[in-house]
mmCIF file of C-alpha atoms and ligand atoms in Angstrom:
data_model
loop_
_atom_site.group_PDB
_atom_site.id
_atom_site.type_symbol
_atom_site.label_atom_id
_atom_site.label_comp_id
_atom_site.label_asym_id
_atom_site.label_seq_id
_atom_site.Cartn_x
_atom_site.Cartn_y
_atom_site.Cartn_z
ATOM 1 C CA MET A 25 -95.619 55.840 -21.847
ATOM 2 C CA LYS A 26 -94.454 54.310 -18.542
ATOM 3 C CA LYS A 27 -91.597 56.330 -16.963
ATOM 4 C CA ASN A 28 -88.263 54.557 -17.127
ATOM 5 C CA THR A 29 -85.829 55.860 -14.496
ATOM 6 C CA LYS A 30 -82.803 54.298 -16.232
ATOM 7 C CA LEU A 31 -83.324 56.889 -18.966
ATOM 8 C CA TYR A 32 -82.982 59.773 -16.504
ATOM 9 C CA GLU A 33 -79.705 58.422 -15.113
ATOM 10 C CA THR A 34 -78.278 58.307 -18.641
ATOM 11 C CA VAL A 35 -79.609 61.768 -19.445
ATOM 12 C CA ALA A 36 -78.024 63.182 -16.268
ATOM 13 C CA ALA A 37 -74.663 61.593 -17.149
ATOM 14 C CA LEU A 38 -74.770 62.848 -20.735
ATOM 15 C CA LEU A 39 -75.715 66.388 -19.769
ATOM 16 C CA SER A 40 -73.260 66.923 -16.871
ATOM 17 C CA PRO A 41 -72.323 70.623 -16.917
ATOM 18 C CA GLY A 42 -69.176 71.390 -18.921
ATOM 19 C CA LYS A 43 -69.289 68.138 -20.885
ATOM 20 C CA GLY A 44 -70.422 67.334 -24.412
ATOM 21 C CA ILE A 45 -70.826 64.422 -26.799
ATOM 22 C CA LEU A 46 -68.437 63.372 -29.563
ATOM 23 C CA ALA A 47 -70.276 62.179 -32.674
ATOM 24 C CA ALA A 48 -67.865 59.598 -34.086
ATOM 25 C CA ASP A 49 -70.696 57.829 -35.855
ATOM 26 C CA GLU A 50 -69.860 58.232 -39.516
ATOM 27 C CA SER A 51 -71.040 55.417 -41.728
ATOM 28 C CA ASP A 52 -68.147 53.626 -43.449
ATOM 29 C CA PRO A 53 -68.484 55.696 -46.669
ATOM 30 C CA THR A 54 -68.650 58.984 -44.708
ATOM 31 C CA ALA A 55 -65.640 57.942 -42.609
ATOM 32 C CA GLY A 56 -63.870 57.594 -45.973
ATOM 33 C CA LYS A 57 -64.576 61.262 -46.727
ATOM 34 C CA ARG A 58 -62.977 62.275 -43.428
ATOM 35 C CA LEU A 59 -59.892 60.117 -44.063
ATOM 36 C CA ALA A 60 -59.594 61.557 -47.583
ATOM 37 C CA MET A 61 -59.007 64.991 -46.012
ATOM 38 C CA VAL A 62 -55.574 63.730 -44.990
ATOM 39 C CA HIS A 63 -55.159 61.563 -48.102
ATOM 40 C CA LEU A 64 -55.727 58.243 -46.377
ATOM 41 C CA PRO A 65 -57.555 55.394 -48.118
ATOM 42 C CA ASN A 66 -60.887 54.270 -46.666
ATOM 43 C CA LYS A 67 -59.607 50.972 -45.252
ATOM 44 C CA PRO A 68 -61.011 49.290 -42.099
ATOM 45 C CA GLU A 69 -57.535 49.536 -40.458
ATOM 46 C CA ASN A 70 -57.447 53.322 -40.950
ATOM 47 C CA ARG A 71 -60.961 53.713 -39.567
ATOM 48 C CA GLN A 72 -60.031 51.559 -36.579
ATOM 49 C CA ASP A 73 -56.756 53.416 -35.931
ATOM 50 C CA PHE A 74 -58.500 56.788 -36.003
ATOM 51 C CA ARG A 75 -61.265 55.666 -33.661
ATOM 52 C CA GLU A 76 -58.736 54.096 -31.317
ATOM 53 C CA ILE A 77 -56.947 57.460 -31.095
ATOM 54 C CA LEU A 78 -60.252 59.193 -30.321
ATOM 55 C CA PHE A 79 -61.477 56.717 -27.727
ATOM 56 C CA THR A 80 -58.210 56.083 -25.876
ATOM 57 C CA ALA A 81 -57.024 59.695 -25.591
ATOM 58 C CA PRO A 82 -56.124 60.336 -21.921
ATOM 59 C CA ASP A 83 -58.408 62.561 -19.833
ATOM 60 C CA ILE A 84 -61.079 63.185 -22.478
ATOM 61 C CA GLU A 85 -63.667 62.055 -19.924
ATOM 62 C CA LYS A 86 -63.181 65.450 -18.244
ATOM 63 C CA TYR A 87 -64.917 67.065 -21.219
ATOM 64 C CA LEU A 88 -66.782 64.288 -23.041
ATOM 65 C CA SER A 89 -69.795 62.601 -21.450
ATOM 66 C CA GLY A 90 -70.703 60.395 -24.395
ATOM 67 C CA VAL A 91 -69.490 59.106 -27.749
ATOM 68 C CA ILE A 92 -71.803 58.099 -30.593
ATOM 69 C CA MET A 93 -70.602 55.146 -32.668
ATOM 70 C CA TYR A 94 -71.708 53.450 -35.878
ATOM 71 C CA ASP A 95 -72.653 49.795 -36.240
ATOM 72 C CA SER A 96 -69.211 48.755 -37.502
ATOM 73 C CA SER A 97 -67.346 50.706 -34.802
ATOM 74 C CA ILE A 98 -69.421 49.557 -31.827
ATOM 75 C CA ARG A 99 -68.404 46.012 -32.905
ATOM 76 C CA ASN A 100 -64.762 47.025 -33.285
ATOM 77 C CA THR A 101 -61.903 46.731 -30.775
ATOM 78 C CA THR A 102 -58.603 48.370 -29.920
ATOM 79 C CA ASP A 103 -55.421 46.693 -31.176
ATOM 80 C CA ASP A 104 -55.245 44.741 -27.903
ATOM 81 C CA GLY A 105 -58.757 43.390 -28.439
ATOM 82 C CA THR A 106 -60.802 45.536 -26.005
ATOM 83 C CA PRO A 107 -64.229 46.348 -27.487
ATOM 84 C CA PHE A 108 -64.596 50.087 -28.122
ATOM 85 C CA PRO A 109 -67.733 50.417 -25.945
ATOM 86 C CA ASP A 110 -65.813 48.825 -23.029
ATOM 87 C CA VAL A 111 -62.959 51.329 -23.463
ATOM 88 C CA LEU A 112 -65.450 54.184 -23.187
ATOM 89 C CA THR A 113 -67.459 52.713 -20.312
ATOM 90 C CA ALA A 114 -64.235 52.157 -18.321
ATOM 91 C CA LYS A 115 -63.536 55.902 -18.627
ATOM 92 C CA GLY A 116 -67.055 56.799 -17.473
ATOM 93 C CA ILE A 117 -68.052 57.888 -21.005
ATOM 94 C CA VAL A 118 -71.490 56.685 -22.106
ATOM 95 C CA PRO A 119 -71.419 54.684 -25.380
ATOM 96 C CA GLY A 120 -74.038 55.643 -27.963
ATOM 97 C CA ILE A 121 -75.098 54.281 -31.334
ATOM 98 C CA LYS A 122 -76.409 55.837 -34.539
ATOM 99 C CA VAL A 123 -79.329 53.645 -35.613
ATOM 100 C CA ASP A 124 -80.830 55.342 -38.643
ATOM 101 C CA LEU A 125 -79.892 53.854 -41.995
ATOM 102 C CA GLY A 126 -79.660 57.081 -43.995
ATOM 103 C CA THR A 127 -82.188 58.795 -46.197
ATOM 104 C CA SER A 128 -84.158 57.973 -49.300
ATOM 105 C CA GLU A 129 -86.127 60.110 -51.740
ATOM 106 C CA LEU A 130 -89.572 61.293 -50.617
ATOM 107 C CA GLN A 131 -91.511 60.637 -53.788
ATOM 108 C CA GLY A 132 -93.567 63.610 -54.985
ATOM 109 C CA PHE A 133 -91.471 66.104 -52.990
ATOM 110 C CA LYS A 134 -88.583 67.244 -55.167
ATOM 111 C CA GLY A 135 -85.256 67.225 -53.332
ATOM 112 C CA GLU A 136 -86.751 66.167 -49.989
ATOM 113 C CA VAL A 137 -85.856 62.956 -48.170
ATOM 114 C CA VAL A 138 -87.093 60.680 -45.415
ATOM 115 C CA THR A 139 -84.845 58.739 -43.043
ATOM 116 C CA GLN A 140 -84.976 54.920 -43.001
ATOM 117 C CA GLY A 141 -84.223 52.347 -40.300
ATOM 118 C CA LEU A 142 -87.259 51.363 -38.236
ATOM 119 C CA ASP A 143 -87.246 47.679 -39.284
ATOM 120 C CA ASN A 144 -86.118 45.318 -36.502
ATOM 121 C CA LEU A 145 -85.206 48.284 -34.326
ATOM 122 C CA THR A 146 -86.286 46.569 -31.091
ATOM 123 C CA ASP A 147 -83.930 43.652 -31.787
ATOM 124 C CA ARG A 148 -81.116 45.985 -32.818
ATOM 125 C CA PHE A 149 -81.508 47.991 -29.603
ATOM 126 C CA GLU A 150 -81.419 44.817 -27.537
ATOM 127 C CA GLU A 151 -78.112 43.824 -29.126
ATOM 128 C CA TYR A 152 -76.618 47.328 -28.811
ATOM 129 C CA TYR A 153 -77.730 47.523 -25.160
ATOM 130 C CA ASP A 154 -75.906 44.252 -24.473
ATOM 131 C CA MET A 155 -72.798 45.767 -26.069
ATOM 132 C CA GLY A 156 -73.022 48.733 -23.657
ATOM 133 C CA ALA A 157 -74.936 51.392 -25.611
ATOM 134 C CA ARG A 158 -77.192 53.552 -23.448
ATOM 135 C CA PHE A 159 -78.194 56.233 -25.936
ATOM 136 C CA ALA A 160 -78.846 56.480 -29.651
ATOM 137 C CA LYS A 161 -79.131 58.945 -32.500
ATOM 138 C CA TRP A 162 -81.449 59.221 -35.494
ATOM 139 C CA ARG A 163 -80.818 61.978 -38.044
ATOM 140 C CA ALA A 164 -83.470 63.491 -40.263
ATOM 141 C CA VAL A 165 -82.408 65.860 -43.031
ATOM 142 C CA ILE A 166 -84.266 69.113 -43.685
ATOM 143 C CA THR A 167 -83.001 71.151 -46.624
ATOM 144 C CA ILE A 168 -83.791 74.811 -47.215
ATOM 145 C CA ASP A 169 -84.416 75.655 -50.852
ATOM 146 C CA GLU A 170 -86.727 78.032 -52.781
ATOM 147 C CA ASP A 171 -89.878 79.228 -51.026
ATOM 148 C CA LYS A 172 -91.655 75.897 -50.550
ATOM 149 C CA THR A 173 -88.843 73.685 -49.267
ATOM 150 C CA PRO A 174 -88.988 72.221 -46.716
ATOM 151 C CA THR A 175 -92.647 71.256 -46.972
ATOM 152 C CA ASP A 176 -94.682 70.560 -43.846
ATOM 153 C CA GLU A 177 -95.325 67.076 -45.265
ATOM 154 C CA ALA A 178 -91.609 66.257 -45.348
ATOM 155 C CA ILE A 179 -91.102 67.625 -41.843
ATOM 156 C CA LYS A 180 -94.122 65.663 -40.570
ATOM 157 C CA ILE A 181 -93.134 62.284 -41.978
ATOM 158 C CA ASN A 182 -89.601 62.696 -40.638
ATOM 159 C CA SER A 183 -91.050 63.688 -37.255
ATOM 160 C CA ILE A 184 -93.212 60.560 -37.211
ATOM 161 C CA MET A 185 -90.139 58.413 -37.947
ATOM 162 C CA LEU A 186 -88.250 60.211 -35.149
ATOM 163 C CA ALA A 187 -91.172 59.692 -32.754
ATOM 164 C CA ARG A 188 -91.429 55.982 -33.557
ATOM 165 C CA TYR A 189 -87.670 55.558 -33.132
ATOM 166 C CA ALA A 190 -87.816 57.459 -29.828
ATOM 167 C CA GLN A 191 -90.662 55.261 -28.533
ATOM 168 C CA ILE A 192 -88.746 52.079 -29.332
ATOM 169 C CA ALA A 193 -85.513 53.458 -27.856
ATOM 170 C CA GLN A 194 -87.181 54.433 -24.577
ATOM 171 C CA THR A 195 -88.885 51.056 -24.295
ATOM 172 C CA SER A 196 -85.402 49.520 -24.718
ATOM 173 C CA SER A 197 -83.938 51.722 -21.893
ATOM 174 C CA ILE A 198 -81.944 53.710 -24.446
ATOM 175 C CA VAL A 199 -82.054 57.522 -24.459
ATOM 176 C CA PRO A 200 -83.022 58.775 -27.900
ATOM 177 C CA ILE A 201 -81.268 61.772 -29.407
ATOM 178 C CA VAL A 202 -83.615 63.177 -32.045
ATOM 179 C CA GLU A 203 -81.740 65.090 -34.734
ATOM 180 C CA PRO A 204 -83.631 67.051 -37.346
ATOM 181 C CA GLU A 205 -80.612 68.588 -39.097
ATOM 182 C CA VAL A 206 -81.536 71.789 -40.918
ATOM 183 C CA ILE A 207 -78.797 71.837 -43.534
ATOM 184 C CA HIS A 208 -76.346 74.765 -43.396
ATOM 185 C CA ALA A 209 -75.352 74.514 -47.081
ATOM 186 C CA GLY A 210 -77.254 76.982 -49.241
ATOM 187 C CA ASP A 211 -77.829 80.666 -49.953
ATOM 188 C CA HIS A 212 -80.604 81.331 -47.441
ATOM 189 C CA SER A 213 -80.599 84.177 -44.919
ATOM 190 C CA ILE A 214 -80.442 83.684 -41.145
ATOM 191 C CA GLN A 215 -84.075 84.860 -40.989
ATOM 192 C CA ARG A 216 -85.124 82.033 -43.316
ATOM 193 C CA ALA A 217 -83.066 79.528 -41.285
ATOM 194 C CA GLU A 218 -84.823 80.710 -38.134
ATOM 195 C CA LEU A 219 -88.302 80.328 -39.623
ATOM 196 C CA VAL A 220 -87.518 76.859 -40.979
ATOM 197 C CA THR A 221 -85.852 75.619 -37.796
ATOM 198 C CA THR A 222 -88.694 76.931 -35.625
ATOM 199 C CA ARG A 223 -91.308 75.275 -37.850
ATOM 200 C CA THR A 224 -89.337 72.025 -37.909
ATOM 201 C CA LEU A 225 -88.954 71.868 -34.135
ATOM 202 C CA GLN A 226 -92.587 72.827 -33.543
ATOM 203 C CA ILE A 227 -93.821 70.008 -35.780
ATOM 204 C CA LEU A 228 -91.291 67.608 -34.250
ATOM 205 C CA PHE A 229 -92.255 68.266 -30.625
ATOM 206 C CA GLN A 230 -95.964 68.306 -31.445
ATOM 207 C CA THR A 231 -95.474 64.845 -33.005
ATOM 208 C CA LEU A 232 -93.336 63.522 -30.143
ATOM 209 C CA MET A 233 -96.104 64.527 -27.735
ATOM 210 C CA GLU A 234 -98.838 63.004 -29.938
ATOM 211 C CA TYR A 235 -96.931 59.702 -29.798
ATOM 212 C CA LYS A 236 -96.447 59.979 -26.021
ATOM 213 C CA VAL A 237 -92.655 60.060 -26.064
ATOM 214 C CA ASP A 238 -91.243 60.940 -22.617
ATOM 215 C CA LEU A 239 -89.543 64.293 -23.276
ATOM 216 C CA ALA A 240 -87.666 64.125 -19.953
ATOM 217 C CA GLY A 241 -85.866 61.057 -21.311
ATOM 218 C CA LEU A 242 -84.999 62.546 -24.692
ATOM 219 C CA ILE A 243 -82.298 64.897 -26.026
ATOM 220 C CA LEU A 244 -82.693 67.206 -29.026
ATOM 221 C CA LYS A 245 -79.752 67.497 -31.405
ATOM 222 C CA SER A 246 -80.145 70.702 -33.374
ATOM 223 C CA SER A 247 -78.406 72.815 -35.945
ATOM 224 C CA MET A 248 -77.398 76.295 -34.854
ATOM 225 C CA VAL A 249 -79.514 78.917 -36.598
ATOM 226 C CA LEU A 250 -77.288 80.723 -39.112
ATOM 227 C CA ALA A 251 -77.289 81.957 -42.700
ATOM 228 C CA GLY A 252 -76.517 79.432 -45.445
ATOM 229 C CA ASP A 253 -72.831 78.838 -46.139
ATOM 230 C CA VAL A 254 -72.852 80.739 -49.453
ATOM 231 C CA TYR A 255 -75.219 83.531 -48.431
ATOM 232 C CA SER A 256 -73.798 87.036 -48.962
ATOM 233 C CA GLU A 257 -74.029 88.091 -45.314
ATOM 234 C CA GLN A 258 -72.592 85.681 -42.752
ATOM 235 C CA SER A 259 -74.012 85.673 -39.223
ATOM 236 C CA SER A 260 -71.996 86.877 -36.216
ATOM 237 C CA PRO A 261 -71.824 84.696 -33.074
ATOM 238 C CA GLU A 262 -74.206 87.106 -31.285
ATOM 239 C CA GLU A 263 -76.743 86.882 -34.131
ATOM 240 C CA VAL A 264 -76.460 83.097 -34.135
ATOM 241 C CA ALA A 265 -76.943 82.967 -30.362
ATOM 242 C CA ASN A 266 -80.001 85.228 -30.443
ATOM 243 C CA ALA A 267 -81.667 83.482 -33.374
ATOM 244 C CA THR A 268 -80.915 80.004 -32.029
ATOM 245 C CA LEU A 269 -82.229 80.651 -28.528
ATOM 246 C CA ARG A 270 -85.295 82.500 -29.854
ATOM 247 C CA THR A 271 -86.011 79.422 -31.976
ATOM 248 C CA PHE A 272 -85.708 77.049 -29.011
ATOM 249 C CA HIS A 273 -87.936 79.217 -26.818
ATOM 250 C CA MET A 274 -90.584 79.158 -29.557
ATOM 251 C CA SER A 275 -90.520 75.419 -30.057
ATOM 252 C CA VAL A 276 -88.830 73.220 -27.435
ATOM 253 C CA PRO A 277 -90.955 72.263 -24.392
ATOM 254 C CA TYR A 278 -89.236 72.804 -21.071
ATOM 255 C CA GLU A 279 -89.668 69.093 -20.265
ATOM 256 C CA CYS A 280 -87.118 68.195 -22.963
ATOM 257 C CA ALA A 281 -84.028 66.908 -21.101
ATOM 258 C CA GLY A 282 -81.484 68.937 -23.037
ATOM 259 C CA ILE A 283 -80.195 70.236 -26.344
ATOM 260 C CA VAL A 284 -76.908 69.421 -28.095
ATOM 261 C CA PHE A 285 -75.519 70.966 -31.273
ATOM 262 C CA LEU A 286 -74.133 69.497 -34.453
ATOM 263 C CA SER A 287 -71.453 71.585 -36.176
ATOM 264 C CA GLY A 288 -72.958 71.219 -39.649
ATOM 265 C CA GLY A 289 -69.870 71.944 -41.726
ATOM 266 C CA GLN A 290 -68.886 75.164 -39.940
ATOM 267 C CA THR A 291 -65.166 75.401 -39.243
ATOM 268 C CA PRO A 292 -64.086 74.081 -35.840
ATOM 269 C CA GLU A 293 -63.236 77.639 -34.715
ATOM 270 C CA ARG A 294 -66.597 79.057 -35.773
ATOM 271 C CA SER A 295 -68.543 76.205 -34.179
ATOM 272 C CA THR A 296 -66.778 76.851 -30.868
ATOM 273 C CA LYS A 297 -67.247 80.655 -31.064
ATOM 274 C CA ASN A 298 -70.952 80.286 -31.800
ATOM 275 C CA LEU A 299 -71.363 77.796 -28.951
ATOM 276 C CA ASN A 300 -69.576 80.213 -26.624
ATOM 277 C CA ALA A 301 -71.910 83.068 -27.635
ATOM 278 C CA ILE A 302 -74.868 80.817 -26.837
ATOM 279 C CA GLY A 303 -73.286 79.844 -23.492
ATOM 280 C CA LYS A 304 -72.794 83.533 -22.676
ATOM 281 C CA MET A 305 -76.545 84.131 -22.934
ATOM 282 C CA GLY A 306 -76.804 82.516 -19.495
ATOM 283 C CA GLU A 307 -78.913 79.782 -18.020
ATOM 284 C CA GLN A 308 -81.737 78.394 -20.190
ATOM 285 C CA PRO A 309 -84.620 76.026 -19.385
ATOM 286 C CA TRP A 310 -82.561 73.143 -20.827
ATOM 287 C CA PRO A 311 -78.892 72.168 -20.474
ATOM 288 C CA ILE A 312 -77.227 73.052 -23.815
ATOM 289 C CA THR A 313 -73.916 71.641 -25.052
ATOM 290 C CA PHE A 314 -72.082 70.291 -28.096
ATOM 291 C CA SER A 315 -72.280 67.031 -30.014
ATOM 292 C CA PHE A 316 -69.890 67.834 -32.841
ATOM 293 C CA SER A 317 -68.363 65.460 -35.317
ATOM 294 C CA ARG A 318 -66.391 67.370 -37.960
ATOM 295 C CA ALA A 319 -65.614 70.336 -35.670
ATOM 296 C CA ILE A 320 -63.862 67.978 -33.241
ATOM 297 C CA GLU A 321 -62.456 65.347 -35.582
ATOM 298 C CA GLU A 322 -60.923 67.575 -38.260
ATOM 299 C CA PRO A 323 -58.136 69.065 -36.118
ATOM 300 C CA VAL A 324 -57.380 65.596 -34.704
ATOM 301 C CA LEU A 325 -57.148 64.075 -38.183
ATOM 302 C CA LYS A 326 -54.852 66.859 -39.334
ATOM 303 C CA ALA A 327 -52.555 66.293 -36.345
ATOM 304 C CA TRP A 328 -52.495 62.529 -36.973
ATOM 305 C CA GLU A 329 -52.191 62.283 -40.799
ATOM 306 C CA GLY A 330 -52.215 58.501 -40.475
ATOM 307 C CA LYS A 331 -48.729 58.391 -38.896
ATOM 308 C CA LYS A 332 -47.935 56.265 -35.854
ATOM 309 C CA GLU A 333 -45.495 58.879 -34.527
ATOM 310 C CA ASN A 334 -48.280 61.517 -34.529
ATOM 311 C CA GLU A 335 -50.738 59.527 -32.396
ATOM 312 C CA GLY A 336 -49.745 61.156 -29.097
ATOM 313 C CA LYS A 337 -50.026 64.642 -30.605
ATOM 314 C CA ALA A 338 -53.427 63.798 -32.128
ATOM 315 C CA LYS A 339 -54.700 62.688 -28.706
ATOM 316 C CA GLU A 340 -53.482 65.963 -27.168
ATOM 317 C CA VAL A 341 -55.322 67.903 -29.876
ATOM 318 C CA LEU A 342 -58.530 66.000 -29.101
ATOM 319 C CA LEU A 343 -58.169 66.859 -25.420
ATOM 320 C CA GLU A 344 -57.578 70.540 -26.203
ATOM 321 C CA VAL A 345 -60.465 70.851 -28.701
ATOM 322 C CA SER A 346 -62.791 69.090 -26.248
ATOM 323 C CA LYS A 347 -61.672 71.441 -23.483
ATOM 324 C CA GLN A 348 -62.303 74.529 -25.635
ATOM 325 C CA ASN A 349 -65.792 73.291 -26.473
ATOM 326 C CA SER A 350 -66.423 72.463 -22.832
ATOM 327 C CA LEU A 351 -65.510 76.059 -21.865
ATOM 328 C CA ALA A 352 -67.621 77.377 -24.758
ATOM 329 C CA SER A 353 -70.652 75.381 -23.580
ATOM 330 C CA LEU A 354 -70.355 77.337 -20.315
ATOM 331 C CA GLY A 355 -69.783 80.659 -22.141
ATOM 332 C CA LYS A 356 -66.333 80.864 -20.569
ATOM 333 C CA LEU A 357 -64.073 81.466 -23.572
HETATM 334 P P1 13P B 418 -71.262 67.490 -37.592
HETATM 335 O O1 13P B 418 -70.860 68.089 -36.275
HETATM 336 O O2 13P B 418 -70.102 67.171 -38.480
HETATM 337 O O3 13P B 418 -72.329 68.300 -38.288
HETATM 338 O O4 13P B 418 -71.905 66.090 -37.289
HETATM 339 C C1 13P B 418 -72.755 65.938 -36.223
HETATM 340 C C2 13P B 418 -73.702 64.848 -36.478
HETATM 341 O O5 13P B 418 -73.857 63.997 -35.646
HETATM 342 C C3 13P B 418 -74.426 64.841 -37.750
HETATM 343 O O6 13P B 418 -75.372 63.834 -37.752
#
């Protein structure tokens, strides 16, 4: 594919050392699950208030390079009518957009799913670009179960969808984040997680190269490699760091612009500790940082609890959590 230099400018901004990406891109139903944690109803006003706290918090641009939004939030505004993407752009934070439309059953493959959302993607990107978006995210879901799951067939079809999305994004001057999330929930060992994640990333990058995606204009969003959440032996930060980096060295071409992590349902503290252990392993062929959702938003939600008088405190918590993750990305905690 023809090289598009706009992509490299965005990549460089997103991967500035010591910064990471906030994934505030929950669909409306998933945003409802977050609000329910602090007993708030899933009303548009509550979703807007929470996002306004996140996006207007002072100084977050020191630690956050980008924010991923969802279709309804990229169209949303602050109380004074400023569009959310404009608020972010004014701070020097790159606005991003989740463009996949969720998963549906992969017939013939019990329990496996394929992500939807390629229809009209060129037109959707054009509109999002006009709104200020310069990068995007597409999430595929890979579940570890019994011996045969995930199947290579499920990984391959999801990789083809990711490759097609990435092609269209790059043609639209939008940096694609490709996210094959290997699900943390389950009773698998860290060894099994490592094998599955390595296989997934190998098939993904093989496919991205087959479809001529420009890897220098693309960011990988990965799970950390760790034992399933109900497995008897939980992985230490050092084990997670070793297994995760071994996986990347076995599967991610050096041309790939960078790697960011999802938190995957780990506690905020554990996500940060594991990131710090990875940062402590020293320089890697790719910039590596965070792109957490729950691990950043949960402490902010708990500080806010839906109360006007707590908004200032909630913004301070966001700044502090972002700072801790920034330090962790550098291995400096
Ligand atoms: P979590 O950090 O909550 O796993 O979310 C990140 C993400 O973007 C999942 O698609």
